[in-house]
Amino acid sequence: MKRVRVIIMPKEGLLDPQGRAVEEMLKENGFNVENVRVGKVVEMSVGEDVDLKTLVEKYLINPLIEEYEIEELSPKDEG
Amino acid sequence: MKRVRVIIMPKEGLLDPQGRAVEEMLKENGFNVENVRVGKVVEMSVGEDVDLKTLVEKYLINPLIEEYEIEELSPKDEG
């Protein structure tokens, strides 16, 4: 098995109300931040036989409104 | 400004009902996966003056139940 992290973000250009709310809250608290986007992350151990592209695109995301990237984590991140 | 990504995960050892639900759903669909954890991710552009540790620990996470890591994104990821 290998440990992977899937980062799922709202597509560029689409509204991200949660990101906007976080941005406003941070600005109200004096932080110099811009273009805040909020997404989700799924970490998992997957068998070598797993078709990760199908898993992610069919079961984890909505391809109409979300985009993703996959990071492979080092064995020390196994948990 | 620099672009950063904050990965926020439930702490090791704490229950992660959302991760468990995703894991069961993937297994029911035939995927060989283990130890699925679900978290969130916040991407933002921050000024050089921003105290990122305070921003994250005071405003983005609950340190009792969540842990985080910060990745710096390359300029091409600016958006």
PDB file of C-alpha atoms in Angstrom, chain A residues 19-70:
ATOM      1  CA  GLY A  19     -13.255  30.880   1.207  1.00  0.00           C
ATOM      2  CA  ARG A  20     -14.788  34.315   1.004  1.00  0.00           C
ATOM      3  CA  ALA A  21     -16.137  34.058   4.538  1.00  0.00           C
ATOM      4  CA  VAL A  22     -12.732  32.994   5.869  1.00  0.00           C
ATOM      5  CA  GLU A  23     -11.050  35.815   3.960  1.00  0.00           C
ATOM      6  CA  GLU A  24     -13.372  38.429   5.406  1.00  0.00           C
ATOM      7  CA  MET A  25     -12.955  37.077   8.923  1.00  0.00           C
ATOM      8  CA  LEU A  26      -9.158  37.149   8.627  1.00  0.00           C
ATOM      9  CA  LYS A  27      -9.164  40.672   7.201  1.00  0.00           C
ATOM     10  CA  GLU A  28     -11.426  41.874   9.999  1.00  0.00           C
ATOM     11  CA  ASN A  29      -8.827  40.510  12.375  1.00  0.00           C
ATOM     12  CA  GLY A  30      -6.093  42.492  10.699  1.00  0.00           C
ATOM     13  CA  PHE A  31      -4.433  39.890   8.507  1.00  0.00           C
ATOM     14  CA  ASN A  32      -3.078  40.843   5.107  1.00  0.00           C
ATOM     15  CA  VAL A  33      -4.493  37.975   3.033  1.00  0.00           C
ATOM     16  CA  GLU A  34      -5.957  37.658  -0.458  1.00  0.00           C
ATOM     17  CA  ASN A  35      -7.733  35.107  -2.577  1.00  0.00           C
ATOM     18  CA  VAL A  36      -8.578  32.595   0.132  1.00  0.00           C
ATOM     19  CA  ARG A  37      -9.962  29.290  -1.157  1.00  0.00           C
ATOM     20  CA  VAL A  38     -11.253  26.471   0.987  1.00  0.00           C
ATOM     21  CA  GLY A  39     -11.267  22.853  -0.091  1.00  0.00           C
ATOM     22  CA  LYS A  40     -11.035  19.407   1.366  1.00  0.00           C
ATOM     23  CA  VAL A  41      -8.370  16.782   1.664  1.00  0.00           C
ATOM     24  CA  VAL A  42      -8.640  13.019   1.778  1.00  0.00           C
ATOM     25  CA  GLU A  43      -5.670  10.969   2.971  1.00  0.00           C
ATOM     26  CA  MET A  44      -5.703   7.211   2.535  1.00  0.00           C
ATOM     27  CA  SER A  45      -3.624   4.113   2.068  1.00  0.00           C
ATOM     28  CA  VAL A  46      -4.369   2.483  -1.279  1.00  0.00           C
ATOM     29  CA  GLY A  47      -3.422  -0.888  -2.724  1.00  0.00           C
ATOM     30  CA  GLU A  48      -1.076  -0.936  -5.693  1.00  0.00           C
ATOM     31  CA  ASP A  49      -3.963  -2.249  -7.825  1.00  0.00           C
ATOM     32  CA  VAL A  50      -6.232   0.724  -7.122  1.00  0.00           C
ATOM     33  CA  ASP A  51      -7.224   2.923 -10.066  1.00  0.00           C
ATOM     34  CA  LEU A  52      -6.790   6.191  -8.228  1.00  0.00           C
ATOM     35  CA  LYS A  53      -8.068   8.355 -11.080  1.00  0.00           C
ATOM     36  CA  THR A  54     -11.403   6.518 -11.171  1.00  0.00           C
ATOM     37  CA  LEU A  55     -11.645   6.441  -7.387  1.00  0.00           C
ATOM     38  CA  VAL A  56     -11.190  10.200  -7.135  1.00  0.00           C
ATOM     39  CA  GLU A  57     -13.135  11.344 -10.181  1.00  0.00           C
ATOM     40  CA  LYS A  58     -16.086   9.030  -9.702  1.00  0.00           C
ATOM     41  CA  TYR A  59     -16.361   8.832  -5.913  1.00  0.00           C
ATOM     42  CA  LEU A  60     -14.642  11.791  -4.267  1.00  0.00           C
ATOM     43  CA  ILE A  61     -15.196  14.866  -6.378  1.00  0.00           C
ATOM     44  CA  ASN A  62     -17.751  16.585  -8.520  1.00  0.00           C
ATOM     45  CA  PRO A  63     -15.753  17.231 -11.706  1.00  0.00           C
ATOM     46  CA  LEU A  64     -18.135  19.992 -12.765  1.00  0.00           C
ATOM     47  CA  ILE A  65     -17.191  22.218  -9.882  1.00  0.00           C
ATOM     48  CA  GLU A  66     -14.060  20.752  -8.318  1.00  0.00           C
ATOM     49  CA  GLU A  67     -10.499  20.051  -9.366  1.00  0.00           C
ATOM     50  CA  TYR A  68      -7.930  17.931  -7.584  1.00  0.00           C
ATOM     51  CA  GLU A  69      -4.328  16.985  -7.261  1.00  0.00           C
ATOM     52  CA  ILE A  70      -2.710  13.928  -5.729  1.00  0.00           C
TER      53      ILE A  70
END
